[in-house]
């Protein structure tokens, strides 16, 4: 059981300095998973010590994969596509939705039965989105409430290739189908309304899978063995975004965040903030496979409201809470369209952010699936709630830094999901 923690936040003058953020959570899950399914030892530099990645590592250890750390390198002794062993107990995913949904696709191809469980939070998150396509692939998969909620039980084995037209732009669903497709005889194709983050495709390709990215989707050919590789995980742009927005909001700030992932399917925040008039530069760009990265330099700037269309949402899905904060203190009105997916994250992030920002004096309206925020002159410190969600917590912490008067956030332990060092890192650049 994690100890509940409140954190008190005082407004600060500005942020100055150089920092790094933990390795990208999405890329790290894939590195562990694909490393475990490859033949040979995959060496991963920069894997974060956050809760969600630890749950993924634990699940593979429970299936007989040796994962160990030697100084800053994590070594995964992969045993090939068919090297996992049946776990003795249900696999516990904690609060990690990414682990549960993607692992379901991998387990579809194993010749044993397995059950995936998690904490109370994950037990209320929708799973039909993976249960349905995997069932279409011939996998025996069941979940509570007629296929909607965890635990999931999967009887792996024969997998049939499919062509799947997903109505939601979701990398978790896409990845589950691609992994199941890796175990089928034939070619599986996934299409999406807008391309979601493509870390699985990049990493599978890097490890030797036969995968093709086409205009309308991704296809994978089943059966090819994966070969171990060396990886360096770049910093998580979702974690960096809290500092990017904080530096934009606080007069006189200048920060550099080193070696952050700038994968175009993830880096929508850089575009949105530039549109809003923020002063952001990327330098020292590295194009190394499988993921590009750069240092990000941010200086204070007065920002203005913009309209963000629904096609941009997948590339900023995890940054929306902190974008709401910036919009609240920008000149004019910001409209963000098509936010239905934000309601099914670790918490309903429209409600959690509206709750926090309104109590600080923001002008936040929900119109159907859109959010409309009218900038105000200043926010006032308040008693705030994380709703158990790491990103709500860190976004409200940024609002509190830029507010007048002190704030307190209930449930600050939630940051350990992706960024255990968040408050220490923040303190290190605060003036
Ligand atoms: C993730 C995909 C996104 C994102 C989540 C991580 C991933 O979820 O919000 O934090 O690593 O694939 P969806 O696939 O549900 O959009």
CSV table of C-alpha atoms and ligand atoms in Angstrom, one decimal:
chain,number,residue,atom,x,y,z
A,1,UNK,CA,0.0,0.0,0.0
A,2,UNK,CA,1.3,3.5,-0.9
A,3,UNK,CA,1.2,6.1,1.8
A,4,UNK,CA,-1.0,9.1,0.9
A,5,UNK,CA,0.8,12.4,0.8
A,6,UNK,CA,-0.2,16.0,0.6
A,7,UNK,CA,2.2,18.6,-0.8
A,8,UNK,CA,2.2,22.3,0.0
A,9,UNK,CA,3.2,24.6,-2.9
A,10,UNK,CA,4.2,28.2,-2.6
A,11,UNK,CA,4.2,30.5,-5.7
A,12,UNK,CA,7.7,30.9,-7.1
A,13,UNK,CA,9.4,33.8,-9.1
A,14,UNK,CA,10.9,31.9,-11.9
A,15,UNK,CA,12.6,28.7,-13.1
A,16,UNK,CA,16.3,28.8,-14.1
A,17,UNK,CA,18.6,25.9,-14.9
A,18,UNK,CA,19.2,22.6,-16.7
A,19,UNK,CA,17.4,19.4,-16.0
A,20,UNK,CA,16.7,15.9,-17.3
A,21,UNK,CA,13.4,14.1,-17.0
A,22,UNK,CA,12.9,10.3,-16.6
A,23,UNK,CA,12.9,8.0,-19.6
A,24,UNK,CA,9.8,8.0,-21.7
A,25,UNK,CA,7.2,5.8,-20.2
A,26,UNK,CA,5.6,4.6,-23.4
A,27,UNK,CA,8.9,3.7,-25.0
A,28,UNK,CA,10.1,2.0,-21.9
A,29,UNK,CA,7.1,-0.4,-21.7
A,30,UNK,CA,7.8,-1.4,-25.4
A,31,UNK,CA,11.5,-1.8,-24.7
A,32,UNK,CA,10.9,-4.2,-21.9
A,33,UNK,CA,8.2,-6.1,-23.8
A,34,UNK,CA,10.0,-6.4,-27.1
A,35,UNK,CA,13.3,-7.1,-25.3
A,36,UNK,CA,11.6,-10.1,-23.5
A,37,UNK,CA,10.2,-11.5,-26.8
A,38,UNK,CA,13.5,-11.1,-28.7
A,39,UNK,CA,16.3,-13.6,-28.8
A,40,UNK,CA,19.3,-12.5,-26.8
A,41,UNK,CA,20.2,-9.8,-24.3
A,42,UNK,CA,18.7,-6.4,-24.9
A,43,UNK,CA,20.6,-3.6,-23.0
A,44,UNK,CA,18.5,-0.5,-22.2
A,45,UNK,CA,20.0,2.7,-20.9
A,46,UNK,CA,17.8,5.2,-19.1
A,47,UNK,CA,14.8,3.0,-18.1
A,48,UNK,CA,12.9,4.9,-15.4
A,49,UNK,CA,12.3,3.6,-11.9
A,50,UNK,CA,8.6,4.6,-12.1
A,51,UNK,CA,5.7,2.4,-10.9
A,52,UNK,CA,4.2,1.7,-14.3
A,53,UNK,CA,7.4,0.5,-15.9
A,54,UNK,CA,8.2,-1.6,-12.8
A,55,UNK,CA,4.8,-3.4,-13.2
A,56,UNK,CA,5.7,-4.3,-16.8
A,57,UNK,CA,9.1,-5.6,-15.7
A,58,UNK,CA,7.5,-7.6,-12.9
A,59,UNK,CA,5.0,-9.2,-15.2
A,60,UNK,CA,7.8,-10.5,-17.5
A,61,UNK,CA,9.8,-11.7,-14.5
A,62,UNK,CA,6.7,-13.6,-13.4
A,63,UNK,CA,6.8,-15.3,-16.9
A,64,UNK,CA,10.4,-16.4,-16.5
A,65,UNK,CA,12.3,-13.5,-18.1
A,66,UNK,CA,15.5,-12.3,-16.3
A,67,UNK,CA,15.6,-8.5,-16.1
A,68,UNK,CA,18.4,-7.0,-14.1
A,69,UNK,CA,20.2,-3.7,-13.6
A,70,UNK,CA,23.9,-3.1,-13.9
A,71,UNK,CA,24.6,0.6,-13.0
A,72,UNK,CA,22.4,2.6,-15.4
A,73,UNK,CA,21.8,-0.3,-17.8
A,74,UNK,CA,18.8,-2.6,-17.6
A,75,UNK,CA,19.5,-6.0,-19.2
A,76,UNK,CA,16.6,-8.1,-20.5
A,77,UNK,CA,17.4,-11.7,-21.3
A,78,UNK,CA,14.9,-12.3,-24.1
A,79,UNK,CA,13.8,-15.8,-24.9
A,80,UNK,CA,12.2,-15.4,-28.3
A,81,UNK,CA,8.6,-15.2,-29.3
A,82,UNK,CA,7.7,-18.5,-27.6
A,83,UNK,CA,9.9,-18.3,-24.6
A,84,UNK,CA,7.5,-17.0,-21.9
A,85,UNK,CA,6.4,-19.4,-19.2
A,86,UNK,CA,2.9,-19.6,-17.7
A,87,UNK,CA,2.9,-17.4,-14.6
A,88,UNK,CA,2.1,-19.2,-11.3
A,89,UNK,CA,-0.4,-16.4,-10.3
A,90,UNK,CA,-2.5,-13.7,-11.9
A,91,UNK,CA,-0.2,-11.0,-13.3
A,92,UNK,CA,-0.7,-7.7,-11.4
A,93,UNK,CA,-0.6,-4.5,-13.4
A,94,UNK,CA,-1.1,-2.0,-10.5
A,95,UNK,CA,-2.5,1.1,-12.1
A,96,UNK,CA,-0.8,0.7,-15.5
A,97,UNK,CA,-3.4,0.6,-18.3
A,98,UNK,CA,-0.7,0.5,-21.0
A,99,UNK,CA,0.8,-2.6,-19.5
A,100,UNK,CA,-2.6,-4.3,-19.3
A,101,UNK,CA,-3.9,-3.5,-22.7
A,102,UNK,CA,-0.7,-4.2,-24.7
A,103,UNK,CA,0.2,-7.3,-22.7
A,104,UNK,CA,-3.2,-8.7,-23.6
A,105,UNK,CA,-2.0,-8.7,-27.2
A,106,UNK,CA,1.2,-10.5,-26.4
A,107,UNK,CA,-0.6,-13.1,-24.2
A,108,UNK,CA,-3.0,-13.8,-27.0
A,109,UNK,CA,-0.1,-15.6,-28.8
A,110,UNK,CA,1.1,-17.8,-25.8
A,111,UNK,CA,0.0,-21.3,-25.4
A,112,UNK,CA,-1.1,-20.9,-21.8
A,113,UNK,CA,-3.9,-19.3,-19.9
A,114,UNK,CA,-3.3,-16.1,-18.0
A,115,UNK,CA,-5.2,-13.5,-15.9
A,116,UNK,CA,-4.4,-9.8,-15.7
A,117,UNK,CA,-5.5,-7.9,-12.6
A,118,UNK,CA,-4.8,-4.5,-11.1
A,119,UNK,CA,-5.7,-1.9,-8.5
A,120,UNK,CA,-9.1,-0.3,-8.0
A,121,UNK,CA,-8.3,2.5,-10.4
A,122,UNK,CA,-7.5,0.3,-13.4
A,123,UNK,CA,-10.4,-2.0,-12.6
A,124,UNK,CA,-12.8,0.8,-13.7
A,125,UNK,CA,-11.0,1.4,-17.1
A,126,UNK,CA,-12.5,0.3,-20.3
A,127,UNK,CA,-11.1,-3.0,-21.8
A,128,UNK,CA,-13.6,-3.8,-24.5
A,129,UNK,CA,-11.5,-1.8,-26.9
A,130,UNK,CA,-8.9,-4.6,-26.8
A,131,UNK,CA,-11.2,-7.5,-25.9
A,132,UNK,CA,-13.2,-7.0,-29.1
A,133,UNK,CA,-10.4,-7.0,-31.7
A,134,UNK,CA,-8.5,-9.8,-30.0
A,135,UNK,CA,-11.8,-11.9,-30.0
A,136,UNK,CA,-12.1,-11.2,-33.7
A,137,UNK,CA,-8.6,-12.7,-34.0
A,138,UNK,CA,-9.9,-15.9,-32.6
A,139,UNK,CA,-8.4,-15.3,-29.1
A,140,UNK,CA,-10.4,-16.6,-26.1
A,141,UNK,CA,-10.4,-13.5,-23.9
A,142,UNK,CA,-12.9,-12.5,-21.3
A,143,UNK,CA,-13.4,-9.6,-18.9
A,144,UNK,CA,-15.8,-8.5,-16.1
A,145,UNK,CA,-19.1,-7.0,-17.0
A,146,UNK,CA,-19.5,-8.6,-20.3
A,147,UNK,CA,-16.0,-7.8,-21.5
A,148,UNK,CA,-15.6,-4.3,-20.2
A,149,UNK,CA,-13.5,-4.3,-17.0
A,150,UNK,CA,-10.4,-6.0,-15.6
A,151,UNK,CA,-9.5,-8.7,-14.6
A,152,UNK,CA,-8.9,-10.1,-18.1
A,153,UNK,CA,-8.5,-13.8,-18.7
A,154,UNK,CA,-6.8,-14.9,-21.9
A,155,UNK,CA,-6.5,-18.4,-23.2
A,156,UNK,CA,-3.7,-17.9,-25.8
A,157,UNK,CA,-3.0,-20.0,-28.8
A,158,UNK,CA,-3.9,-19.8,-32.5
A,159,UNK,CA,-4.3,-16.2,-33.7
A,160,UNK,CA,-6.0,-15.2,-36.9
A,161,UNK,CA,-4.7,-12.2,-38.8
A,162,UNK,CA,-7.3,-9.3,-39.3
A,163,UNK,CA,-7.7,-6.0,-40.9
A,164,UNK,CA,-9.0,-3.8,-38.2
A,165,UNK,CA,-10.4,-0.3,-38.6
A,166,UNK,CA,-10.2,1.3,-35.1
A,167,UNK,CA,-12.6,4.1,-34.5
A,168,UNK,CA,-10.4,5.5,-31.6
A,169,UNK,CA,-6.9,6.8,-32.2
A,170,UNK,CA,-5.2,4.7,-29.5
A,171,UNK,CA,-1.7,3.3,-29.4
A,172,UNK,CA,-2.6,0.9,-26.7
A,173,UNK,CA,-5.3,-0.8,-28.8
A,174,UNK,CA,-3.1,-0.6,-32.0
A,175,UNK,CA,-0.2,-2.2,-30.1
A,176,UNK,CA,-2.2,-5.0,-28.7
A,177,UNK,CA,-3.4,-5.9,-32.2
A,178,UNK,CA,0.1,-5.7,-33.7
A,179,UNK,CA,1.6,-7.9,-31.0
A,180,UNK,CA,-1.2,-10.5,-31.5
A,181,UNK,CA,-0.6,-10.2,-35.3
A,182,UNK,CA,3.1,-11.0,-34.7
A,183,UNK,CA,1.8,-14.4,-33.5
A,184,UNK,CA,-0.5,-15.1,-36.5
A,185,UNK,CA,0.1,-16.8,-39.8
A,186,UNK,CA,-0.5,-13.9,-42.2
A,187,UNK,CA,-0.6,-10.1,-42.3
A,188,UNK,CA,-2.5,-8.1,-39.8
A,189,UNK,CA,-3.4,-4.5,-40.4
A,190,UNK,CA,-4.7,-1.7,-38.1
A,191,UNK,CA,-6.2,1.5,-39.3
A,192,UNK,CA,-6.9,4.6,-37.2
A,193,UNK,CA,-8.8,7.9,-37.7
A,194,UNK,CA,-5.6,9.8,-36.8
A,195,UNK,CA,-2.2,8.2,-36.3
A,196,UNK,CA,-1.6,7.6,-32.6
A,197,UNK,CA,1.9,7.4,-31.1
A,198,UNK,CA,4.0,5.0,-33.1
A,199,UNK,CA,6.6,3.7,-30.6
A,200,UNK,CA,5.5,0.0,-31.0
A,201,UNK,CA,6.0,0.2,-34.8
A,202,UNK,CA,9.4,1.8,-34.5
A,203,UNK,CA,10.6,-0.6,-31.8
A,204,UNK,CA,9.3,-3.7,-33.5
A,205,UNK,CA,11.0,-2.7,-36.8
A,206,UNK,CA,14.3,-1.9,-34.9
A,207,UNK,CA,14.2,-5.5,-33.5
A,208,UNK,CA,13.6,-7.0,-37.0
A,209,UNK,CA,9.9,-7.5,-37.3
A,210,UNK,CA,8.3,-7.2,-40.7
A,211,UNK,CA,6.2,-4.2,-40.2
A,212,UNK,CA,5.0,-1.6,-42.7
A,213,UNK,CA,3.8,1.9,-42.1
A,214,UNK,CA,1.3,2.9,-44.8
A,215,UNK,CA,-0.7,6.1,-45.4
A,216,UNK,CA,-3.8,4.6,-43.8
A,217,UNK,CA,-2.4,2.3,-41.2
A,218,UNK,CA,0.2,-0.2,-40.1
A,219,UNK,CA,0.6,-3.8,-41.1
A,220,UNK,CA,2.7,-6.6,-39.6
A,221,UNK,CA,3.6,-10.0,-40.9
A,222,UNK,CA,3.4,-12.8,-38.3
A,223,UNK,CA,6.2,-15.1,-37.4
A,224,UNK,CA,9.4,-13.3,-37.8
A,225,UNK,CA,11.9,-13.7,-34.9
A,226,UNK,CA,13.0,-10.5,-33.1
A,227,UNK,CA,16.7,-10.0,-32.3
A,228,UNK,CA,18.1,-8.3,-29.2
A,229,UNK,CA,19.3,-4.7,-29.6
A,230,UNK,CA,20.8,-1.9,-27.6
A,231,UNK,CA,18.6,1.0,-26.6
A,232,UNK,CA,18.8,4.4,-25.0
A,233,UNK,CA,15.5,5.7,-23.8
A,234,UNK,CA,15.1,9.5,-24.3
A,235,UNK,CA,13.4,11.7,-21.7
A,236,UNK,CA,9.6,11.7,-21.5
A,237,UNK,CA,8.1,14.7,-23.3
A,238,UNK,CA,5.0,14.3,-21.2
A,239,UNK,CA,7.0,14.7,-18.0
A,240,UNK,CA,9.0,17.6,-19.6
A,241,UNK,CA,5.7,19.4,-20.5
A,242,UNK,CA,5.1,20.4,-16.9
A,243,UNK,CA,8.4,22.3,-16.8
A,244,UNK,CA,7.9,23.7,-20.3
A,245,UNK,CA,4.6,25.2,-19.3
A,246,UNK,CA,5.9,26.4,-15.9
A,247,UNK,CA,8.8,28.2,-17.5
A,248,UNK,CA,6.5,29.7,-20.1
A,249,UNK,CA,4.3,31.1,-17.3
A,250,UNK,CA,6.9,32.5,-14.9
A,251,UNK,CA,8.5,35.8,-15.8
A,252,UNK,CA,12.3,35.7,-16.3
A,253,UNK,CA,12.4,31.9,-16.6
A,254,UNK,CA,14.9,30.1,-18.8
A,255,UNK,CA,15.4,26.3,-18.6
A,256,UNK,CA,16.9,23.6,-20.7
A,257,UNK,CA,15.6,20.0,-20.6
A,258,UNK,CA,18.1,17.6,-22.0
A,259,UNK,CA,17.5,14.7,-24.3
A,260,UNK,CA,13.8,14.6,-24.6
A,261,UNK,CA,11.8,12.5,-27.1
A,262,UNK,CA,10.5,14.6,-30.0
A,263,UNK,CA,8.8,11.8,-31.9
A,264,UNK,CA,6.3,13.7,-34.1
A,265,UNK,CA,3.3,11.5,-32.9
A,266,UNK,CA,4.1,12.7,-29.4
A,267,UNK,CA,5.4,16.2,-29.7
A,268,UNK,CA,2.2,18.1,-30.4
A,269,UNK,CA,2.8,20.2,-27.3
A,270,UNK,CA,5.7,21.9,-29.0
A,271,UNK,CA,3.4,22.9,-31.9
A,272,UNK,CA,0.5,24.0,-29.6
A,273,UNK,CA,2.8,26.1,-27.4
A,274,UNK,CA,4.4,27.7,-30.4
A,275,UNK,CA,1.0,28.6,-31.8
A,276,UNK,CA,0.2,30.1,-28.4
A,277,UNK,CA,3.3,32.3,-28.7
A,278,UNK,CA,5.6,30.4,-26.3
A,279,UNK,CA,9.4,30.8,-26.7
A,280,UNK,CA,10.6,27.2,-27.3
A,281,UNK,CA,13.5,25.9,-29.2
A,282,UNK,CA,14.9,22.4,-29.8
A,283,UNK,CA,18.6,22.1,-30.1
A,284,UNK,CA,21.1,19.3,-30.3
A,285,UNK,CA,18.7,17.1,-32.3
A,286,UNK,CA,19.6,13.4,-32.4
A,287,UNK,CA,18.1,11.2,-35.1
A,288,UNK,CA,19.2,7.9,-33.7
A,289,UNK,CA,16.9,4.9,-34.2
A,290,UNK,CA,14.4,4.0,-33.1
A,291,UNK,CA,13.4,7.3,-31.5
A,292,UNK,CA,14.6,10.9,-32.2
A,293,UNK,CA,15.4,13.3,-29.3
A,294,UNK,CA,16.6,16.9,-28.6
A,295,UNK,CA,17.3,19.3,-25.9
A,296,UNK,CA,14.4,21.7,-25.3
A,297,UNK,CA,15.0,25.4,-24.3
A,298,UNK,CA,12.1,27.4,-22.9
A,299,UNK,CA,12.0,31.0,-21.9
A,300,UNK,CA,9.2,33.0,-20.3
A,301,UNK,CA,6.7,34.4,-22.8
A,302,UNK,CA,3.2,35.9,-22.6
A,303,UNK,CA,0.9,33.5,-24.5
A,304,UNK,CA,-2.5,33.8,-26.2
A,305,UNK,CA,-5.5,31.5,-26.6
A,306,UNK,CA,-5.8,29.3,-29.7
A,307,UNK,CA,-8.2,26.7,-31.3
A,308,UNK,CA,-6.9,23.2,-31.2
A,309,UNK,CA,-8.7,20.9,-33.6
A,310,UNK,CA,-9.6,17.3,-32.8
A,311,UNK,CA,-7.0,15.8,-35.2
A,312,UNK,CA,-4.2,17.3,-33.0
A,313,UNK,CA,-5.5,15.7,-29.8
A,314,UNK,CA,-3.8,12.3,-30.1
A,315,UNK,CA,-0.4,14.0,-30.2
A,316,UNK,CA,-1.1,16.0,-27.0
A,317,UNK,CA,-3.4,13.5,-25.2
A,318,UNK,CA,-1.3,13.3,-22.1
A,319,UNK,CA,-0.3,17.0,-22.1
A,320,UNK,CA,-3.9,18.3,-22.1
A,321,UNK,CA,-4.1,18.9,-18.3
A,322,UNK,CA,-1.0,21.2,-18.4
A,323,UNK,CA,-2.3,22.8,-21.6
A,324,UNK,CA,-5.5,23.7,-19.7
A,325,UNK,CA,-3.3,25.4,-17.1
A,326,UNK,CA,-1.5,27.5,-19.7
A,327,UNK,CA,-4.8,28.4,-21.4
A,328,UNK,CA,-6.2,29.6,-18.1
A,329,UNK,CA,-3.4,32.2,-17.9
A,330,UNK,CA,-3.2,33.1,-21.6
A,331,UNK,CA,-4.7,36.1,-23.2
A,332,UNK,CA,-8.1,35.3,-24.8
A,333,UNK,CA,-10.0,32.1,-25.4
A,334,UNK,CA,-8.6,28.6,-26.0
A,335,UNK,CA,-10.9,26.0,-27.5
A,336,UNK,CA,-9.9,22.3,-27.6
A,337,UNK,CA,-12.1,20.0,-29.6
A,338,UNK,CA,-12.8,16.3,-29.4
A,339,UNK,CA,-11.7,15.4,-25.9
A,340,UNK,CA,-13.8,12.3,-25.2
A,341,UNK,CA,-10.8,10.1,-24.6
A,342,UNK,CA,-9.6,12.3,-21.8
A,343,UNK,CA,-12.5,11.1,-19.7
A,344,UNK,CA,-11.1,7.5,-19.6
A,345,UNK,CA,-7.5,8.1,-18.4
A,346,UNK,CA,-6.3,7.4,-14.9
A,347,UNK,CA,-9.2,9.7,-13.9
A,348,UNK,CA,-11.7,11.8,-15.9
A,349,UNK,CA,-9.2,14.5,-16.6
A,350,UNK,CA,-11.8,17.0,-17.8
A,351,UNK,CA,-13.5,16.8,-14.5
A,352,UNK,CA,-10.4,16.7,-12.4
A,353,UNK,CA,-8.8,19.7,-14.1
A,354,UNK,CA,-12.0,21.7,-14.1
A,355,UNK,CA,-12.4,21.0,-10.4
A,356,UNK,CA,-8.8,22.2,-9.6
A,357,UNK,CA,-8.7,25.1,-12.0
A,358,UNK,CA,-12.1,26.5,-11.1
A,359,UNK,CA,-11.2,26.4,-7.4
A,360,UNK,CA,-8.2,28.6,-8.3
A,361,UNK,CA,-10.5,31.1,-10.2
A,362,UNK,CA,-10.1,29.9,-13.8
A,363,UNK,CA,-12.9,30.2,-16.4
A,364,UNK,CA,-13.3,26.6,-17.6
A,365,UNK,CA,-16.3,25.5,-19.6
A,366,UNK,CA,-17.2,22.1,-21.1
A,367,UNK,CA,-19.3,22.0,-24.2
A,368,UNK,CA,-20.0,18.5,-25.3
A,369,UNK,CA,-16.6,17.0,-26.1
A,370,UNK,CA,-15.0,20.4,-26.3
A,371,UNK,CA,-13.3,22.5,-23.5
A,372,UNK,CA,-13.4,26.2,-23.7
A,373,UNK,CA,-11.1,28.2,-21.4
A,374,UNK,CA,-11.1,32.0,-21.1
A,375,UNK,CA,-7.8,33.3,-19.8
A,376,UNK,CA,-7.8,35.1,-16.5
A,377,UNK,CA,-5.3,37.7,-15.1
A,378,UNK,CA,-4.3,35.4,-12.2
A,379,UNK,CA,-5.1,32.2,-10.4
A,380,UNK,CA,-5.4,32.0,-6.6
A,381,UNK,CA,-3.8,29.3,-4.4
A,382,UNK,CA,-6.3,26.7,-3.2
A,383,UNK,CA,-6.8,23.3,-1.7
A,384,UNK,CA,-6.5,21.0,-4.7
A,385,UNK,CA,-7.0,17.3,-5.4
A,386,UNK,CA,-5.0,14.9,-7.7
A,387,UNK,CA,-7.9,12.4,-7.9
A,388,UNK,CA,-5.1,9.8,-7.7
A,389,UNK,CA,-3.9,10.9,-11.1
A,390,UNK,CA,-0.2,11.7,-11.7
A,391,UNK,CA,-0.8,14.2,-14.5
A,392,UNK,CA,-3.6,16.0,-12.8
A,393,UNK,CA,-1.3,16.4,-9.8
A,394,UNK,CA,1.7,17.7,-11.7
A,395,UNK,CA,-0.5,20.0,-13.9
A,396,UNK,CA,-2.1,21.6,-10.8
A,397,UNK,CA,1.3,21.9,-9.2
A,398,UNK,CA,2.3,24.1,-12.2
A,399,UNK,CA,-0.8,26.2,-11.7
A,400,UNK,CA,0.0,26.5,-8.0
A,401,UNK,CA,3.6,27.8,-8.8
A,402,UNK,CA,2.1,30.5,-11.0
A,403,UNK,CA,-0.8,31.4,-8.6
A,404,UNK,CA,-1.1,34.1,-5.9
A,405,UNK,CA,-1.1,32.6,-2.5
A,406,UNK,CA,-0.3,29.1,-1.2
A,407,UNK,CA,-1.8,25.8,-2.4
A,408,UNK,CA,-1.9,22.3,-1.2
A,409,UNK,CA,-2.4,19.2,-3.3
A,410,UNK,CA,-4.0,16.1,-1.9
A,411,UNK,CA,-2.7,12.8,-3.3
A,412,UNK,CA,0.7,13.9,-4.4
A,413,UNK,CA,2.1,10.3,-4.1
A,414,UNK,CA,0.4,9.7,-7.5
A,415,UNK,CA,3.5,11.2,-9.3
A,416,UNK,CA,5.4,8.0,-8.7
A,417,UNK,CA,3.4,6.5,-11.6
A,418,UNK,CA,5.6,8.2,-14.1
A,419,UNK,CA,7.9,10.7,-12.4
A,420,UNK,CA,8.8,9.9,-8.7
A,421,UNK,CA,11.4,12.7,-8.7
A,422,UNK,CA,9.1,15.4,-9.9
A,423,UNK,CA,9.0,17.7,-6.8
A,424,UNK,CA,12.8,17.4,-6.2
A,425,UNK,CA,13.5,18.2,-9.8
A,426,UNK,CA,11.2,21.2,-9.6
A,427,UNK,CA,12.9,22.4,-6.5
A,428,UNK,CA,16.3,22.2,-8.2
A,429,UNK,CA,15.4,24.9,-10.7
A,430,UNK,CA,13.2,27.1,-8.6
A,431,UNK,CA,14.2,30.6,-7.7
B,1,LIG,C1,-0.1,5.2,-24.3
B,1,LIG,C2,-1.1,5.6,-25.1
B,1,LIG,C3,-2.1,6.6,-24.7
B,1,LIG,C4,-1.6,7.4,-23.6
B,1,LIG,C5,-1.0,6.6,-22.5
B,1,LIG,C6,0.2,5.8,-23.0
B,1,LIG,C7,0.9,4.2,-24.8
B,1,LIG,O1,-3.3,5.9,-24.4
B,1,LIG,O2,-2.7,8.2,-23.1
B,1,LIG,O3,-0.6,7.5,-21.4
B,1,LIG,O4,2.0,4.1,-24.2
B,1,LIG,O5,0.5,3.5,-25.7
B,1,LIG,P1,-4.4,5.4,-25.4
B,1,LIG,O6,-3.8,4.4,-26.3
B,1,LIG,O7,-5.5,4.9,-24.6
B,1,LIG,O8,-4.8,6.6,-26.2
